mmCIF file of C-alpha atoms and ligand atoms in Angstrom:
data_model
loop_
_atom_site.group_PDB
_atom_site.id
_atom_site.type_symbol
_atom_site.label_atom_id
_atom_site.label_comp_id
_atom_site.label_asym_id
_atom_site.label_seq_id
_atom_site.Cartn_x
_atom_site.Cartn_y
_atom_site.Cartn_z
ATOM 1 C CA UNK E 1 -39.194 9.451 -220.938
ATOM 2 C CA UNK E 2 -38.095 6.187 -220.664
ATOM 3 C CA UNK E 3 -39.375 3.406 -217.694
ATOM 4 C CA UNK E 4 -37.194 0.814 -216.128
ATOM 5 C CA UNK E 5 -39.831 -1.507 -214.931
ATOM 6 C CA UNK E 6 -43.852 -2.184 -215.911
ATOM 7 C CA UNK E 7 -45.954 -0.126 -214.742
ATOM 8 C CA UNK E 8 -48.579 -3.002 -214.418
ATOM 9 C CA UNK E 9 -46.351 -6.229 -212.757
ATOM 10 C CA UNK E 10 -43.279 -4.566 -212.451
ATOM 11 C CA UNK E 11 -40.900 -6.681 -215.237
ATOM 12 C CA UNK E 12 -38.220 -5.070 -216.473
ATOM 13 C CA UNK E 13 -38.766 -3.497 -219.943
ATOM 14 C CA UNK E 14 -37.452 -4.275 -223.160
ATOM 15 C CA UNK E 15 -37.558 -2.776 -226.483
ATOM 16 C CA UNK E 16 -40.132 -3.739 -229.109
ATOM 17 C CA UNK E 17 -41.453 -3.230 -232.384
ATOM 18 C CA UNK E 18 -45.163 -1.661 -232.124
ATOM 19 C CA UNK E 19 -47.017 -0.367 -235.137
ATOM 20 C CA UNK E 20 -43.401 0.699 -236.837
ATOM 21 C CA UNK E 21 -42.238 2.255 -234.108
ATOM 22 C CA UNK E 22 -39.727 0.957 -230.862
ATOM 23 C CA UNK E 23 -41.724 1.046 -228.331
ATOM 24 C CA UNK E 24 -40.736 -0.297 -224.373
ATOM 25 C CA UNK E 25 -42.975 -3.132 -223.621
ATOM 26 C CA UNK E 26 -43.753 -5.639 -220.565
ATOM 27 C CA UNK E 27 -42.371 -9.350 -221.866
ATOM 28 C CA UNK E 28 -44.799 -10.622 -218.826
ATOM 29 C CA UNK E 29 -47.764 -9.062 -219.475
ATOM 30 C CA UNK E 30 -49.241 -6.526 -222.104
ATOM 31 C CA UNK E 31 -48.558 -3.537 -221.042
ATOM 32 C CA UNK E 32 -46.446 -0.854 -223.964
ATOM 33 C CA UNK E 33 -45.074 2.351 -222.870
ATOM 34 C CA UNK E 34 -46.663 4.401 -225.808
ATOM 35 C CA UNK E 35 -45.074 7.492 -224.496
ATOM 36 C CA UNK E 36 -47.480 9.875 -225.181
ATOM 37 C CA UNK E 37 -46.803 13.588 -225.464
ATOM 38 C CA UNK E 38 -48.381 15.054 -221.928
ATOM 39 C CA UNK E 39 -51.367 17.612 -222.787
ATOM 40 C CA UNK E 40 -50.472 21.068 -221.046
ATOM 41 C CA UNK E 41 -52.324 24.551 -221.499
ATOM 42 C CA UNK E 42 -51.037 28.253 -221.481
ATOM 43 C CA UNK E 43 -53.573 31.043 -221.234
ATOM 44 C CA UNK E 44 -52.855 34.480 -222.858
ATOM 45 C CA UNK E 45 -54.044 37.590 -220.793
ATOM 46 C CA UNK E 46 -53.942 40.908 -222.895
ATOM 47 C CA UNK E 47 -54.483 44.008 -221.531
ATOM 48 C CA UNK E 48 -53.728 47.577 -223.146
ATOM 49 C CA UNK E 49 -51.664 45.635 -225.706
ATOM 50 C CA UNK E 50 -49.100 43.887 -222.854
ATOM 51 C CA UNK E 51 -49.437 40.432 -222.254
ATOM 52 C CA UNK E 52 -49.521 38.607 -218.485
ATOM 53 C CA UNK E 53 -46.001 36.228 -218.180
ATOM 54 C CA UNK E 54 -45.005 34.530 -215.158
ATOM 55 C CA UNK E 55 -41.387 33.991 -213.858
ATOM 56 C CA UNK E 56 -40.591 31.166 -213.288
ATOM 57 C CA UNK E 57 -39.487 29.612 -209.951
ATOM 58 C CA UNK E 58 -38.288 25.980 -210.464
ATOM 59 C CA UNK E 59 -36.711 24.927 -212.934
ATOM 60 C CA UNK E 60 -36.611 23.888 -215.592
ATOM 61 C CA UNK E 61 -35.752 27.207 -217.224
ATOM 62 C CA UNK E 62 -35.746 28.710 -213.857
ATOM 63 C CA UNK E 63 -35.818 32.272 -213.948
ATOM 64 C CA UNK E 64 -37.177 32.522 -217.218
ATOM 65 C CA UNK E 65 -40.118 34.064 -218.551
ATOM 66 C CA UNK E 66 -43.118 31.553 -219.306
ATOM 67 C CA UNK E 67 -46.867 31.786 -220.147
ATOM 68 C CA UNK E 68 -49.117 30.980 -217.066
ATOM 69 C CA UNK E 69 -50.484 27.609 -217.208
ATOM 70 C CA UNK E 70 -49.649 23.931 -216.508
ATOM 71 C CA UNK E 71 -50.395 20.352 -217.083
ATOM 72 C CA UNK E 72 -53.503 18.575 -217.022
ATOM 73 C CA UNK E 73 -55.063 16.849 -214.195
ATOM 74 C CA UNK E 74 -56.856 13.528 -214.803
ATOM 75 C CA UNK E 75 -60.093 13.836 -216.529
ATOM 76 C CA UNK E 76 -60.215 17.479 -216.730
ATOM 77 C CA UNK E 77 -60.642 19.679 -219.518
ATOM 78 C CA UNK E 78 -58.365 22.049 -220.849
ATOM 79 C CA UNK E 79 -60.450 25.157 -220.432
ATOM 80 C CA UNK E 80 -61.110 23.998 -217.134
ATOM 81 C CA UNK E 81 -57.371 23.129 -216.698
ATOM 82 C CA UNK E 82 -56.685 26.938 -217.945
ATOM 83 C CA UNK E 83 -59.018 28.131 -215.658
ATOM 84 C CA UNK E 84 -57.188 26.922 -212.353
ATOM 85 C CA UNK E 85 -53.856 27.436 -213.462
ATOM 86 C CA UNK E 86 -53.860 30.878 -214.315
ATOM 87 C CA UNK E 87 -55.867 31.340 -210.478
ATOM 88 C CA UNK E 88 -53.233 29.042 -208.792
ATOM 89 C CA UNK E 89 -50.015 31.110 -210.914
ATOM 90 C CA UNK E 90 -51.893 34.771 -211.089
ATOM 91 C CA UNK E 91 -54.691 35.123 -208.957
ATOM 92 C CA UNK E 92 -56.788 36.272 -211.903
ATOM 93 C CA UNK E 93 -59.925 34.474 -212.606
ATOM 94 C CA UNK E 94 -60.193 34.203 -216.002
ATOM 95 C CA UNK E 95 -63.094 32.725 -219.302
ATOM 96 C CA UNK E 96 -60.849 31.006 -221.849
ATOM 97 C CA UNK E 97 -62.324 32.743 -224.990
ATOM 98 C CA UNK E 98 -60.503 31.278 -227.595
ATOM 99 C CA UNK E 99 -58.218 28.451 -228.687
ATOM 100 C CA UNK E 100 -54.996 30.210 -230.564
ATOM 101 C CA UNK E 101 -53.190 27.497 -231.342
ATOM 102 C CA UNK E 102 -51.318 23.648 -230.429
ATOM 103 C CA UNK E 103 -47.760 23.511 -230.169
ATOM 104 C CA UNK E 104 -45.476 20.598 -229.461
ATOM 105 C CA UNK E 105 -42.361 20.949 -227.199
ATOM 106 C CA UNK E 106 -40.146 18.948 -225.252
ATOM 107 C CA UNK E 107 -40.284 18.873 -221.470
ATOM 108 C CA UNK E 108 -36.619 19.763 -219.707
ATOM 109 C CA UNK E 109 -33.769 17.469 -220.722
ATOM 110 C CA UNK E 110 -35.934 15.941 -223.616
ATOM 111 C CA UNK E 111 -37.633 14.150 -221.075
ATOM 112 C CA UNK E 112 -41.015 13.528 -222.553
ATOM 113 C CA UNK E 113 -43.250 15.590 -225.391
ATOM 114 C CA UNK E 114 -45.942 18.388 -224.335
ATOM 115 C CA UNK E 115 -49.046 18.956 -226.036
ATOM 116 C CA UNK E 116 -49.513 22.871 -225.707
ATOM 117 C CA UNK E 117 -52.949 24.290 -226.040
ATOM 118 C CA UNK E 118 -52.834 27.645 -225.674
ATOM 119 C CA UNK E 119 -56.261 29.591 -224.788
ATOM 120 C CA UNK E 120 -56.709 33.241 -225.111
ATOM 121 C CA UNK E 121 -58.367 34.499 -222.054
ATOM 122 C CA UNK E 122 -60.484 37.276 -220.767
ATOM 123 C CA UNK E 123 -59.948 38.178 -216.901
ATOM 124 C CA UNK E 124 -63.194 38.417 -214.909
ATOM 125 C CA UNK E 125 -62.258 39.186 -211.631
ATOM 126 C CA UNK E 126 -58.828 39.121 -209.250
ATOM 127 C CA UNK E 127 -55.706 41.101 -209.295
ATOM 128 C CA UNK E 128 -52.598 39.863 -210.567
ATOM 129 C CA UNK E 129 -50.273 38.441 -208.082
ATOM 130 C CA UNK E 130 -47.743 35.936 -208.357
ATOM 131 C CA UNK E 131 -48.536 32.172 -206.925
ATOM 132 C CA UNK E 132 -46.451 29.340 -206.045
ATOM 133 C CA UNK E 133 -44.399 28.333 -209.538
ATOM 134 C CA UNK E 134 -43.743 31.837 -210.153
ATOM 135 C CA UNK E 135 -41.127 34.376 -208.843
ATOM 136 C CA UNK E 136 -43.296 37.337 -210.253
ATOM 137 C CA UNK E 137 -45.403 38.508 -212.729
ATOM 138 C CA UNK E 138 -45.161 41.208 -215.320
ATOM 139 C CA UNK E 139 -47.608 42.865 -217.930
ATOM 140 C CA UNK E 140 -45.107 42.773 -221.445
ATOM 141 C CA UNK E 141 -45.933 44.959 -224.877
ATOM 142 C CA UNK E 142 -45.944 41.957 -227.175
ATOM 143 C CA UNK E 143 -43.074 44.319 -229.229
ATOM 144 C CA UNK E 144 -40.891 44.443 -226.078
ATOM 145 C CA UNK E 145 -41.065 40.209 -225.155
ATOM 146 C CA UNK E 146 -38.299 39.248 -222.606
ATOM 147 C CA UNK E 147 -34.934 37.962 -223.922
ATOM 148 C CA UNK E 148 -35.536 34.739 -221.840
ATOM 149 C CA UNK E 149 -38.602 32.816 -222.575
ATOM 150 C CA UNK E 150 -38.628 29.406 -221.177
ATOM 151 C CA UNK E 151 -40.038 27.281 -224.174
ATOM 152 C CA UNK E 152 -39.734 26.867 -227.467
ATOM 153 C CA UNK E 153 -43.330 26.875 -228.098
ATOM 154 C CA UNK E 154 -44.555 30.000 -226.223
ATOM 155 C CA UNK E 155 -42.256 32.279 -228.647
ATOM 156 C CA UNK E 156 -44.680 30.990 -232.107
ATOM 157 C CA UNK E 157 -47.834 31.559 -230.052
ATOM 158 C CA UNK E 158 -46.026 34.861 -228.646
ATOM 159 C CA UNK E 159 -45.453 35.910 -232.141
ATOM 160 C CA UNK E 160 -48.674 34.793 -233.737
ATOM 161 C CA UNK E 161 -50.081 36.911 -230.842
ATOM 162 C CA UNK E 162 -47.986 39.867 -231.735
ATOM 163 C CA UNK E 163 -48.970 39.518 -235.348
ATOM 164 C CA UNK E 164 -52.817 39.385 -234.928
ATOM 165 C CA UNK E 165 -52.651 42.477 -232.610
ATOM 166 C CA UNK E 166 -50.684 44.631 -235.009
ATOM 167 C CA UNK E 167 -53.060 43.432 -238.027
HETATM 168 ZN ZN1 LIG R 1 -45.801 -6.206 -217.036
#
């Protein structure tokens, strides 16, 4: 994603060499866009072999199939951050059990990079019903995925999923 103005004194940006890379960066004071990837998290719910997926209702890939979860907020962790996503998107109340994997991605119309952590996670307590982002919710047989998965990333950790279950 790229900035117009500094975030700090608001100059307009220019291009410049940082480390090997081109980076934008303030000519008035010294603040660099490093344009980090964004740390996200996706949580994995299995139950009786099907796995919890979440339509989505904005866009970007509106209407497609994604794995519950979300960005980070400031300073919070990710199992916390898996934690309240998959109450805000599912209602279930969940213990992140395991790490599966990191994925990168791009975010919409290459807009910026995600960092993807994805958690496998055992529900505790709630029934699953769909929240705000999501159109509805439905229980999948990791054999059976939907033809419309929203990013690139959630069909490796879908598959890696699908792999360690059948093993
Ligand atoms: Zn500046």
């Amino acid at each position: 994603m790229a900035y117009r103005f500094c975030l700090e004194c608001g100059e307009q940006l220019e291009a410049r060499k940082v480390d090997e890379r081109c980076l934008q960066a303030c000519p008035k004071c010294r603040f660099v866009h490093y344009n980090n990837p964004r740390p996200c998290v996706g949580v994995l719910v299995v139950r009786y072999g099907k796995v919890l997926l979440v339509q989505r209702a904005v866009e970007p890939f509106k209407g497609h199939w994604d794995i519950p979860g979300g960005f980070l907020n400031s300073n919070e962790h990710p199992a916390e951050a898996a934690r309240r996503e998959m109450l805000e998107e599912t209602g279930l109340a969940v213990v992140p059990t395991e790490v599966l994997g990191f994925y990168m991605d791009v975010y919409g119309e290459e807009e910026f990079h995600t960092l993807n952590i994805c958690y496998l996670a055992r529900p505790t307590d709630g029934e699953a019903r769909a929240g705000s982002d999501a159109v509805r919710l439905r229980w999948f047989p990791l054999d059976d995925l939907p033809e419309k998965i929203a990013f690139n990333w959630e069909r490796e950790a879908l598959e890696l999923l699908r792999r360690r279950l059948n093993d």
